[in-house]
XYZ file of C-alpha atoms in Angstrom:
669
model
C -27.894 11.683 -20.646
C -30.756 13.972 -21.823
C -31.521 17.580 -21.151
C -34.926 19.189 -20.451
C -34.860 22.624 -21.773
C -38.562 23.589 -20.754
C -38.083 24.689 -17.249
C -35.688 27.560 -16.316
C -33.451 25.065 -14.651
C -31.678 22.966 -16.550
C -32.059 19.085 -15.641
C -30.454 16.022 -16.619
C -31.806 12.363 -16.974
C -29.440 9.739 -16.043
C -30.434 5.976 -16.009
C -33.048 5.765 -13.381
C -32.472 9.645 -11.839
C -33.228 12.981 -12.814
C -31.198 15.773 -11.214
C -31.322 19.362 -11.720
C -28.166 21.764 -11.711
C -29.681 23.432 -8.472
C -29.572 20.218 -6.464
C -26.566 19.833 -4.045
C -25.031 16.937 -5.506
C -24.341 18.680 -8.851
C -22.682 21.827 -6.928
C -20.020 19.530 -5.791
C -19.376 17.420 -8.653
C -20.211 19.447 -11.796
C -19.620 23.004 -10.828
C -16.075 23.928 -11.993
C -16.142 20.863 -14.332
C -16.780 20.693 -18.082
C -18.466 17.437 -18.906
C -18.761 16.825 -22.783
C -22.224 16.085 -22.844
C -23.038 19.382 -21.033
C -21.161 21.565 -23.235
C -22.440 20.039 -26.539
C -26.020 20.947 -25.811
C -26.121 23.662 -23.186
C -23.521 26.598 -23.153
C -23.345 27.307 -19.396
C -20.498 28.828 -17.764
C -20.111 27.058 -14.198
C -17.958 28.893 -11.895
C -16.315 26.854 -9.295
C -17.259 27.119 -5.697
C -15.079 27.008 -2.484
C -14.656 23.279 -1.403
C -15.177 22.496 2.170
C -15.759 19.319 4.319
C -19.565 19.398 4.346
C -21.441 16.107 4.205
C -24.929 15.478 3.405
C -24.906 12.236 4.836
C -23.679 13.278 8.445
C -26.258 15.951 8.369
C -28.998 13.196 7.809
C -27.953 11.020 10.780
C -30.112 13.049 13.099
C -33.258 11.406 12.115
C -36.400 11.693 14.225
C -36.966 8.060 13.711
C -33.989 7.066 15.795
C -35.072 8.749 18.989
C -38.276 6.714 18.808
C -36.376 3.297 18.720
C -33.979 4.417 21.558
C -31.089 4.437 19.156
C -28.203 6.742 19.596
C -24.909 7.607 17.927
C -21.750 7.512 19.489
C -19.743 10.368 18.559
C -16.401 9.376 20.080
C -15.861 6.333 17.559
C -15.764 5.924 13.765
C -15.809 2.196 12.222
C -14.321 2.384 8.774
C -13.494 -0.165 6.058
C -10.786 0.742 3.425
C -12.148 -0.745 0.056
C -10.570 -0.460 -3.531
C -9.340 -2.388 -6.410
C -6.240 -4.266 -6.333
C -3.327 -1.979 -6.420
C -4.930 1.137 -5.939
C -2.899 1.697 -2.637
C -5.100 0.854 0.221
C -2.487 -0.777 2.545
C 0.151 1.943 1.666
C -2.370 4.485 2.692
C -2.997 2.762 5.984
C 0.743 2.708 6.611
C 0.823 6.445 6.289
C -2.441 6.827 8.616
C -0.547 4.580 11.232
C 2.515 6.429 11.181
C 0.918 9.896 11.150
C -1.153 8.779 14.212
C 1.848 7.981 16.169
C 1.219 4.654 16.539
C 5.001 3.628 16.604
C 7.780 4.918 18.486
C 10.247 7.307 16.698
C 12.958 4.807 16.819
C 10.982 1.878 15.904
C 11.902 0.034 12.779
C 8.652 -0.200 10.768
C 8.419 -2.252 7.333
C 6.284 -1.521 4.470
C 2.949 -2.749 4.338
C 2.656 -3.391 7.938
C -0.894 -4.671 7.570
C -0.095 -7.487 5.052
C 1.445 -9.719 7.950
C 0.871 -13.249 6.126
C 4.023 -14.425 4.094
C 1.866 -15.076 0.814
C 0.703 -11.565 1.021
C 4.046 -10.159 1.475
C 5.467 -12.312 -1.683
C 2.569 -11.542 -4.027
C 1.920 -7.951 -2.673
C -1.611 -8.387 -2.351
C -4.097 -8.386 0.704
C -5.742 -11.661 1.126
C -7.027 -11.490 4.846
C -8.786 -8.352 6.361
C -6.889 -6.837 9.060
C -8.242 -4.598 12.249
C -6.346 -1.648 13.551
C -7.191 1.860 15.288
C -6.016 5.125 15.666
C -7.043 8.079 17.856
C -7.457 11.285 16.144
C -8.379 14.471 18.500
C -10.227 12.254 21.256
C -11.936 10.178 18.513
C -11.255 6.509 18.170
C -11.224 5.312 14.474
C -11.405 1.684 14.019
C -9.733 0.681 10.677
C -10.339 -2.425 8.585
C -8.063 -3.089 5.799
C -9.852 -5.224 3.169
C -8.572 -7.356 0.180
C -8.747 -5.762 -3.383
C -9.102 -9.086 -5.527
C -12.605 -10.073 -6.587
C -11.613 -13.529 -5.555
C -11.653 -12.595 -1.705
C -14.920 -10.383 -2.008
C -16.571 -12.557 0.394
C -13.954 -11.150 3.008
C -15.169 -7.581 1.896
C -18.852 -8.403 2.326
C -18.520 -9.866 5.701
C -16.294 -6.749 6.918
C -19.022 -4.386 5.835
C -21.329 -5.686 8.578
C -18.847 -4.163 11.117
C -18.696 -0.526 9.753
C -20.641 2.565 9.314
C -18.773 4.051 6.337
C -16.024 3.152 3.825
C -13.110 4.942 2.476
C -13.510 4.120 -1.366
C -9.952 4.464 -2.784
C -9.406 5.195 -6.451
C -6.343 5.418 -8.696
C -5.752 8.947 -10.116
C -5.084 7.491 -13.736
C -7.418 4.193 -13.801
C -10.261 5.378 -12.062
C -13.041 3.035 -10.875
C -12.185 -0.800 -11.736
C -14.340 -3.874 -11.608
C -13.557 -4.231 -8.015
C -14.299 -0.696 -7.285
C -17.647 -1.336 -8.685
C -18.259 -4.550 -6.371
C -17.302 -3.104 -3.030
C -19.074 0.074 -3.916
C -22.098 -1.662 -4.656
C -22.167 -3.703 -1.444
C -21.353 -0.679 0.671
C -24.323 1.120 -0.687
C -26.616 -1.608 -0.096
C -25.560 -1.669 3.418
C -26.687 2.114 3.351
C -22.809 3.335 4.428
C -21.461 6.627 4.012
C -18.741 6.949 1.393
C -15.482 9.161 1.385
C -13.815 8.873 -1.963
C -10.326 9.060 -1.872
C -8.382 9.661 -5.125
C -5.217 8.085 -4.473
C -1.613 8.235 -6.147
C -2.373 12.022 -7.236
C 1.420 12.493 -7.773
C 1.329 10.133 -10.741
C 2.647 12.202 -13.908
C -0.495 11.179 -16.100
C -3.131 11.880 -13.242
C -6.618 12.964 -14.393
C -8.490 13.606 -11.383
C -11.326 15.377 -12.678
C -12.202 12.457 -15.104
C -11.825 10.205 -12.028
C -14.221 11.989 -9.702
C -16.807 12.485 -12.935
C -16.427 8.364 -13.519
C -17.036 7.743 -9.644
C -20.036 9.834 -9.410
C -21.642 8.096 -12.689
C -20.860 4.724 -10.984
C -22.740 6.007 -7.883
C -25.787 6.906 -10.165
C -25.696 3.715 -11.839
C -25.686 1.683 -8.653
C -28.709 3.516 -7.528
C -27.178 5.499 -4.741
C -29.185 8.002 -2.458
C -29.034 11.612 -3.145
C -27.164 11.778 0.317
C -24.637 8.835 -0.758
C -24.103 10.812 -4.020
C -22.938 13.734 -2.303
C -19.916 12.244 -1.236
C -16.646 14.049 -0.112
C -13.744 13.774 -2.530
C -10.123 13.827 -0.737
C -7.114 13.796 -3.066
C -3.866 11.837 -1.750
C -0.792 10.391 -2.118
C -0.538 7.409 0.571
C 3.018 6.748 -0.206
C 3.993 10.546 0.834
C 1.415 10.640 3.617
C -0.182 13.821 1.939
C -3.928 14.675 1.280
C -5.849 17.660 0.640
C -9.209 18.860 -0.812
C -7.958 20.068 -4.140
C -5.452 17.959 -6.452
C -3.317 21.177 -6.677
C -3.177 21.947 -3.257
C -2.073 18.718 -0.786
C -1.473 19.420 2.743
C 1.669 18.181 4.515
C 0.069 15.488 5.968
C -3.170 13.286 5.978
C -5.209 15.917 8.403
C -7.906 16.607 5.688
C -8.419 13.006 5.321
C -8.923 12.283 9.129
C -11.207 15.656 9.352
C -13.174 14.066 6.431
C -13.404 10.739 8.247
C -14.592 12.496 11.578
C -17.098 14.794 9.765
C -18.646 12.713 6.841
C -18.882 9.032 8.334
C -21.354 8.932 11.138
C -20.550 7.164 14.749
C -21.878 3.815 15.051
C -25.748 3.716 15.878
C -26.353 1.874 19.197
C -28.866 0.803 21.785
C -26.703 1.386 24.781
C -29.204 0.007 27.329
C -30.285 -2.955 25.457
C -29.668 -6.494 25.629
C -26.156 -7.593 24.596
C -25.648 -8.283 20.945
C -22.335 -8.983 19.030
C -21.933 -10.480 15.470
C -19.061 -12.705 14.881
C -18.117 -11.255 11.498
C -14.361 -12.558 11.528
C -12.284 -15.558 13.408
C -8.700 -15.868 14.265
C -6.789 -18.950 15.918
C -3.940 -18.608 18.237
C -2.356 -21.598 19.836
C -2.612 -20.587 23.448
C -6.025 -18.581 23.283
C -7.813 -20.669 20.758
C -10.713 -19.508 18.665
C -10.716 -15.574 18.507
C -14.232 -14.149 17.367
C -13.814 -10.647 16.051
C -17.069 -8.437 15.537
C -18.879 -5.214 16.595
C -20.957 -4.743 19.601
C -24.308 -3.782 18.432
C -26.127 -3.285 21.656
C -25.375 -3.324 25.437
C -21.906 -4.113 26.888
C -19.536 -7.037 26.972
C -17.618 -8.117 29.989
C -14.726 -10.141 30.800
C -16.020 -13.391 32.552
C -19.616 -12.777 31.454
C -21.840 -15.601 30.718
C -23.074 -15.428 27.288
C -25.647 -17.109 24.977
C -24.464 -18.135 21.461
C -27.196 -17.847 18.860
C -27.525 -18.725 14.978
C -30.322 -17.003 12.827
C -32.593 -20.029 13.485
C -32.776 -19.624 17.388
C -30.845 -22.563 18.286
C -28.924 -21.292 21.025
C -26.227 -22.643 23.466
C -24.373 -21.137 26.388
C -20.706 -20.205 26.811
C -18.565 -17.755 28.815
C -15.925 -14.904 27.636
C -12.798 -15.583 29.010
C -10.700 -12.816 27.797
C -11.873 -9.645 25.861
C -9.509 -7.238 23.734
C -9.952 -3.992 21.979
C -7.840 -2.609 19.355
C -5.555 0.103 20.241
C -2.907 1.243 17.750
C -1.381 -1.563 16.112
C -2.215 -4.407 18.605
C -4.909 -5.923 20.679
C -5.204 -4.707 24.266
C -7.076 -6.562 27.136
C -10.303 -4.814 28.262
C -12.581 -5.305 30.950
C -15.661 -3.976 29.297
C -16.676 -3.028 25.697
C -19.601 -0.730 25.232
C -21.624 -0.835 22.329
C -20.205 0.590 19.072
C -16.741 -0.629 19.482
C -14.734 -3.512 17.805
C -13.581 -6.146 19.972
C -12.000 -9.694 19.987
C -13.537 -12.416 22.243
C -11.821 -15.386 23.730
C -13.271 -18.639 25.520
C -16.037 -19.832 23.186
C -14.420 -22.584 21.223
C -16.907 -23.555 18.840
C -17.964 -20.195 17.452
C -18.482 -19.632 13.887
C -18.686 -16.665 11.614
C -22.229 -15.290 11.483
C -23.308 -16.212 15.049
C -24.579 -13.786 17.589
C -23.005 -13.505 21.076
C -26.037 -12.383 23.158
C -27.356 -11.649 26.646
C -27.768 -14.750 28.516
C -31.432 -14.314 29.490
C -32.913 -12.268 26.879
C -30.416 -11.809 23.753
C -31.652 -12.097 20.290
C -29.636 -13.334 17.314
C -28.751 -10.590 14.511
C -29.412 -11.427 10.900
C -26.623 -13.899 9.462
C -24.001 -12.798 7.389
C -24.935 -13.829 3.590
C -22.128 -13.979 0.947
C -22.417 -14.623 -2.825
C -22.091 -18.169 -4.389
C -18.840 -19.650 -5.531
C -18.477 -19.958 -9.362
C -15.310 -22.140 -9.865
C -14.687 -25.500 -8.444
C -11.614 -28.012 -8.264
C -11.236 -31.566 -7.262
C -8.782 -32.438 -4.098
C -7.378 -35.808 -3.787
C -4.797 -37.757 -2.036
C -1.606 -38.090 -3.725
C -1.295 -41.302 -5.542
C 2.084 -40.665 -7.907
C 5.155 -43.052 -7.155
C 6.544 -40.197 -4.913
C 3.628 -40.142 -2.412
C 5.121 -39.570 1.153
C 8.451 -38.403 0.105
C 8.160 -34.792 1.193
C 4.910 -34.487 2.884
C 3.796 -34.788 6.582
C 0.088 -35.117 6.128
C -0.689 -37.576 3.102
C -3.869 -39.496 4.178
C -7.509 -38.588 3.187
C -8.434 -38.084 6.810
C -5.993 -35.296 6.922
C -7.111 -33.786 3.981
C -10.744 -33.833 4.896
C -9.973 -32.361 8.322
C -7.918 -29.563 6.938
C -10.446 -28.560 4.055
C -13.504 -28.672 6.417
C -11.331 -26.464 8.749
C -11.017 -23.821 6.389
C -14.773 -23.567 6.020
C -15.081 -22.165 9.355
C -13.190 -18.897 8.299
C -13.659 -18.996 4.712
C -17.520 -18.307 4.060
C -17.317 -17.896 0.287
C -15.522 -21.225 0.148
C -17.769 -24.815 0.010
C -16.401 -28.536 0.353
C -18.364 -31.354 -0.893
C -17.486 -35.385 -0.900
C -16.231 -36.386 -4.298
C -17.037 -39.454 -6.410
C -14.666 -41.471 -4.429
C -13.765 -41.514 -0.628
C -10.471 -40.017 -1.218
C -11.787 -36.978 -3.343
C -13.054 -33.841 -2.241
C -14.938 -30.795 -4.591
C -13.640 -27.333 -3.420
C -15.749 -24.232 -4.826
C -14.597 -20.875 -4.419
C -14.939 -17.465 -6.093
C -12.191 -17.725 -8.618
C -8.996 -19.967 -9.056
C -6.978 -17.554 -7.178
C -9.421 -17.896 -3.962
C -8.555 -21.776 -4.335
C -4.942 -21.554 -5.269
C -4.195 -19.438 -1.969
C -5.815 -22.248 0.079
C -3.534 -24.617 -1.829
C -0.412 -22.465 -1.299
C -1.295 -22.656 2.555
C -1.779 -26.168 2.664
C 1.548 -27.097 1.251
C 3.527 -24.939 3.507
C 1.590 -26.569 6.354
C 2.991 -30.115 5.322
C 0.196 -31.467 3.322
C 0.857 -33.477 0.108
C -2.233 -33.923 -2.379
C -3.291 -33.691 -5.955
C -5.602 -31.156 -7.679
C -7.747 -31.401 -10.908
C -8.154 -28.429 -13.379
C -10.637 -25.625 -12.230
C -14.088 -25.758 -13.713
C -17.024 -23.429 -13.766
C -19.889 -23.911 -11.714
C -23.309 -24.045 -14.102
C -26.761 -23.571 -13.422
C -29.769 -24.937 -14.894
C -33.039 -22.379 -14.919
C -36.165 -23.433 -16.776
C -34.304 -25.870 -18.685
C -31.661 -23.410 -19.799
C -28.042 -23.846 -18.976
C -26.478 -20.701 -17.524
C -22.969 -20.244 -16.985
C -20.905 -17.271 -15.081
C -19.987 -14.384 -16.817
C -17.494 -11.732 -16.072
C -16.324 -8.110 -16.587
C -12.695 -8.319 -17.781
C -10.763 -5.246 -17.904
C -7.314 -5.258 -19.705
C -4.621 -2.285 -19.702
C -2.547 -2.773 -22.589
C 0.060 -0.746 -24.554
C -1.288 0.257 -27.830
C 1.415 -1.822 -29.874
C 0.093 -5.107 -28.442
C -3.586 -4.265 -28.603
C -4.226 -6.203 -31.481
C -2.959 -9.750 -30.303
C -4.847 -8.963 -26.949
C -8.152 -8.402 -28.938
C -7.652 -11.519 -30.849
C -7.127 -13.649 -27.642
C -9.986 -12.440 -25.887
C -12.318 -12.860 -29.056
C -11.214 -16.513 -29.463
C -12.638 -17.009 -25.841
C -16.117 -15.666 -26.600
C -15.208 -12.267 -25.003
C -17.567 -9.365 -26.310
C -15.941 -5.846 -26.092
C -18.165 -3.119 -24.742
C -15.841 -0.310 -24.031
C -12.270 1.003 -25.082
C -10.522 4.004 -24.253
C -7.111 5.593 -24.057
C -5.543 5.913 -20.614
C -3.578 8.971 -19.766
C -0.548 10.087 -21.520
C 1.284 6.774 -21.021
C 0.139 5.373 -24.375
C -2.108 2.589 -22.740
C -5.501 1.511 -24.063
C -8.103 0.456 -21.558
C -10.409 -2.329 -22.748
C -13.563 -3.820 -21.234
C -14.852 -7.314 -21.867
C -18.099 -9.409 -21.048
C -16.659 -12.783 -20.960
C -17.461 -16.355 -19.807
C -15.537 -17.415 -16.767
C -14.568 -20.565 -18.691
C -12.898 -18.216 -21.044
C -10.663 -16.644 -18.395
C -9.154 -20.210 -17.253
C -5.582 -19.887 -18.667
C -6.061 -16.663 -19.996
C -3.686 -14.452 -18.000
C -0.470 -16.279 -19.068
C -1.640 -16.178 -22.641
C -2.268 -12.195 -22.216
C 1.190 -11.771 -20.718
C 2.818 -13.821 -23.406
C 0.882 -11.756 -26.200
C 1.850 -8.346 -24.749
C 5.402 -9.205 -23.578
C 4.508 -9.091 -20.136
C 3.059 -5.516 -20.324
C -0.898 -6.182 -20.016
C -2.879 -6.014 -16.902
C -5.712 -8.090 -16.596
C -8.674 -7.684 -13.791
C -11.783 -9.543 -13.590
C -15.165 -9.545 -11.327
C -18.069 -11.508 -11.478
C -20.975 -10.301 -13.363
C -24.073 -12.528 -13.725
C -25.221 -15.856 -15.079
C -26.024 -15.979 -18.732
C -26.943 -18.717 -21.412
C -24.180 -21.025 -22.285
C -21.719 -19.551 -24.556
C -20.786 -22.356 -26.743
C -17.512 -24.385 -26.749
C -14.305 -22.560 -26.050
C -10.676 -23.887 -26.890
C -8.293 -22.845 -24.023
C -5.119 -24.785 -25.233
C -3.838 -25.512 -28.665
C -0.730 -27.473 -27.942
C -0.254 -30.963 -26.140
C 2.013 -32.019 -23.442
C 5.547 -34.035 -23.518
C 4.969 -37.068 -21.114
C 7.723 -38.960 -19.562
C 7.966 -42.537 -20.834
C 9.421 -44.271 -17.766
C 10.547 -43.644 -13.983
C 14.270 -42.661 -13.531
C 16.497 -39.574 -13.522
C 16.686 -37.196 -16.431
C 19.934 -36.889 -18.221
C 21.508 -34.413 -20.331
C 21.911 -36.636 -23.189
C 18.091 -37.441 -23.311
C 16.958 -34.087 -22.853
C 19.225 -32.492 -25.875
C 17.052 -34.676 -28.221
C 13.755 -33.977 -26.358
C 14.007 -30.297 -26.393
C 13.653 -30.347 -30.336
C 10.106 -31.570 -29.598
C 8.944 -28.500 -27.499
C 9.685 -26.463 -24.306
C 10.813 -28.417 -21.198
C 9.899 -28.084 -17.585
C 12.928 -30.128 -16.059
C 16.478 -30.097 -16.413
C 19.257 -33.073 -15.937
C 19.305 -34.695 -12.848
C 15.619 -34.737 -11.891
C 13.855 -37.865 -10.777
C 10.673 -38.397 -12.973
C 8.088 -41.161 -13.246
C 5.977 -42.678 -15.621
C 3.184 -40.309 -16.922
C 4.754 -36.989 -15.255
C 4.283 -34.101 -17.702
C 7.923 -32.785 -18.512
C 7.252 -30.105 -21.077
C 5.073 -28.554 -23.628
C 4.721 -30.165 -27.037
C 5.103 -28.009 -30.200
C 2.069 -29.445 -31.566
C -1.234 -30.501 -30.601
C -1.700 -33.756 -28.861
C 0.756 -35.521 -26.312
C 3.811 -37.103 -26.982
C 5.525 -39.687 -24.771
C 9.523 -39.231 -24.505
C 12.377 -41.092 -22.679
C 14.081 -38.152 -20.718
C 15.991 -40.842 -18.723
C 17.982 -42.335 -21.681
C 21.950 -42.666 -21.295
C 24.457 -42.585 -23.706
C 25.956 -45.874 -24.807
C 29.391 -46.489 -23.573
C 30.517 -48.820 -26.100
C 32.238 -46.294 -28.215
C 35.749 -46.439 -26.668
C 37.733 -44.744 -29.445
C 35.824 -41.519 -28.826
C 38.294 -39.097 -26.872
C 36.201 -36.073 -26.991
C 32.735 -35.428 -25.241
C 30.365 -33.702 -27.266
C 29.136 -30.236 -25.725
C 25.655 -30.472 -24.597
C 23.876 -27.046 -24.623
C 20.437 -27.379 -23.151
C 17.776 -24.673 -23.199
C 16.643 -23.162 -19.906
C 13.634 -25.028 -18.367
C 10.330 -23.121 -18.038
C 9.912 -22.527 -14.507
C 5.828 -22.838 -13.458
C 4.396 -21.592 -10.357
C 1.313 -23.209 -8.627
C -0.810 -20.666 -10.603
C 0.704 -21.179 -13.925
C 0.476 -24.927 -13.425
C -3.443 -24.745 -12.479
C -3.900 -22.791 -15.439
C -1.853 -25.058 -17.751
C -3.377 -28.199 -17.129
C -6.724 -29.666 -18.888
C -9.292 -32.118 -18.175
C -7.027 -35.219 -18.227
C -4.360 -33.532 -16.116
C -3.832 -33.342 -12.679
C -1.051 -31.265 -10.462
C 0.820 -33.028 -7.820
C 1.425 -30.634 -4.795
C 4.006 -31.479 -2.135
C 5.737 -28.849 0.298
C 8.807 -28.583 -1.815
C 7.526 -29.426 -5.285
C 4.927 -28.928 -7.855
C 4.681 -31.694 -10.614
C 2.025 -32.081 -13.407
C 1.056 -35.459 -14.350
C -1.487 -37.147 -16.785
C -4.544 -38.391 -14.691
C -4.224 -42.296 -14.851
C -7.969 -42.887 -14.554
C -8.416 -40.507 -17.828
C -9.234 -42.635 -20.777
C -7.286 -40.033 -23.107
C -4.220 -41.751 -24.095
C -0.862 -40.291 -25.463
C 0.312 -41.157 -28.708
């Protein structure tokens, strides 16, 4: 940051922008705040000004160009998406908004994180699929879309931003902007959306709201936000307590100031009321009785139940259909509607073959809207039919045709995923935004009764001008100071380059930022948890493609492999556990080639875990007490992180096993 002293009004040069203290942006963000770089060079006394809800964005909406193009704003509707990094409190904040808008009866039982309706979402405590709901505040309908926070589900967020005019950017009051905050904000600014920043969890003991607001403002500048977007309204909130206010010390008794900020700062949808019908399908749901349900916002005209429409792609390839049923979102449920006017979000039934990104348009003179584009996948895994000796024992769908149909069906709603045919007829290559993106699909498939095998994750490289490029990510690690050394060593081994390190609040936690190849992140999460005794938190987001970083060693130890088919015995396991850590206990069916543990040295070792004690010693009148170590319990994510090039994971509805790939040339010793 440089400062110009030539003129009477001090000015600051931030990257790509120059601002003067007299500009409205600085009145909100710098007055009453002492930034280190300001005080170092310029002894100014900045007096605080009264905070009020006044947004440059909403004032700029009445542009004369809109009148020329016959576009108008609807003042009775607001469409907003709630975006944030994972665990910054989006879904909990939506819970409080729904409760305070009297969506539920007074005596109605409401579970926590009501928007996370999927079983996997509840088990993992994360949002995977975006959900729609709406509330009414002072005669204004507010359509709210809760979005995922993990970078692997960034494709979901990119789609949803097509439906809204503004976003609530939720930022943790201690952590500040994180990698995914940057990603979702960048996308929102590219769409030109208005942003209201919500500093959440303000009641945390080590909250530092001043630092968080300044960091967020710097992020806006870095992402080339316009002056109006930089002049964002800040609301301080505690989502779990359902309180919000305009200053961190003075929270109201409810979320009133947050609702007011949404009405005031986020403009209503820009519509062409009398134009030909246009609605972009941005999401798809499926119900057994209703079939495919397309969800999106009506951009122009109006949509009626029973209406004949044209379904178009961006290439002007059109077909005809009919709207059998029409729903709008009211409170927490879908409500049947006869007509939906432009600007509102609705769900359409009756068009069985509609895809995400297609436009439902007027039958006679409708035109398609631009299709949805999402960023390319960075990680791929091979899916193949189960060829183990236990095939068909637990699964309902085991053939390659079942597997192919299910994978291609996933593409209809998961835009950021790709499926290609593999080298053989029973192998498919699935590409996604990260390993979590693909493991959620695997988990869903095994719960549906599918049985198959998956290979280790591999990064998708590119070749540009004869140079091999690979994906790099920004990794942030929060780790207690006493474990920092071992975590830094781990990241260094995997070609990570540290570019930022700072203390975090008063909790004795250090915040590390690294640029690291995606290859180096495969299998890293477990290693970091082990090195920090379960206290470190790792977050990543895709950055760019850069030149190949060199070889990376991700696993030093080999595997313990079963020697023959059979059932494991305590007698055999007692001698086997001296060789390393086991995954199985006694009485477990195993087959030749199955991985039963981690070898304590490099290289694989074949073991007989089914050996029985010889029954020839008749004089022995006392059995030796067998004490076995507790076997390691690896989840699906752990198994996929663990396996290497010559290994596979066998996935069935009730079991997850690892095995050596029989086609691999690598042999056990």
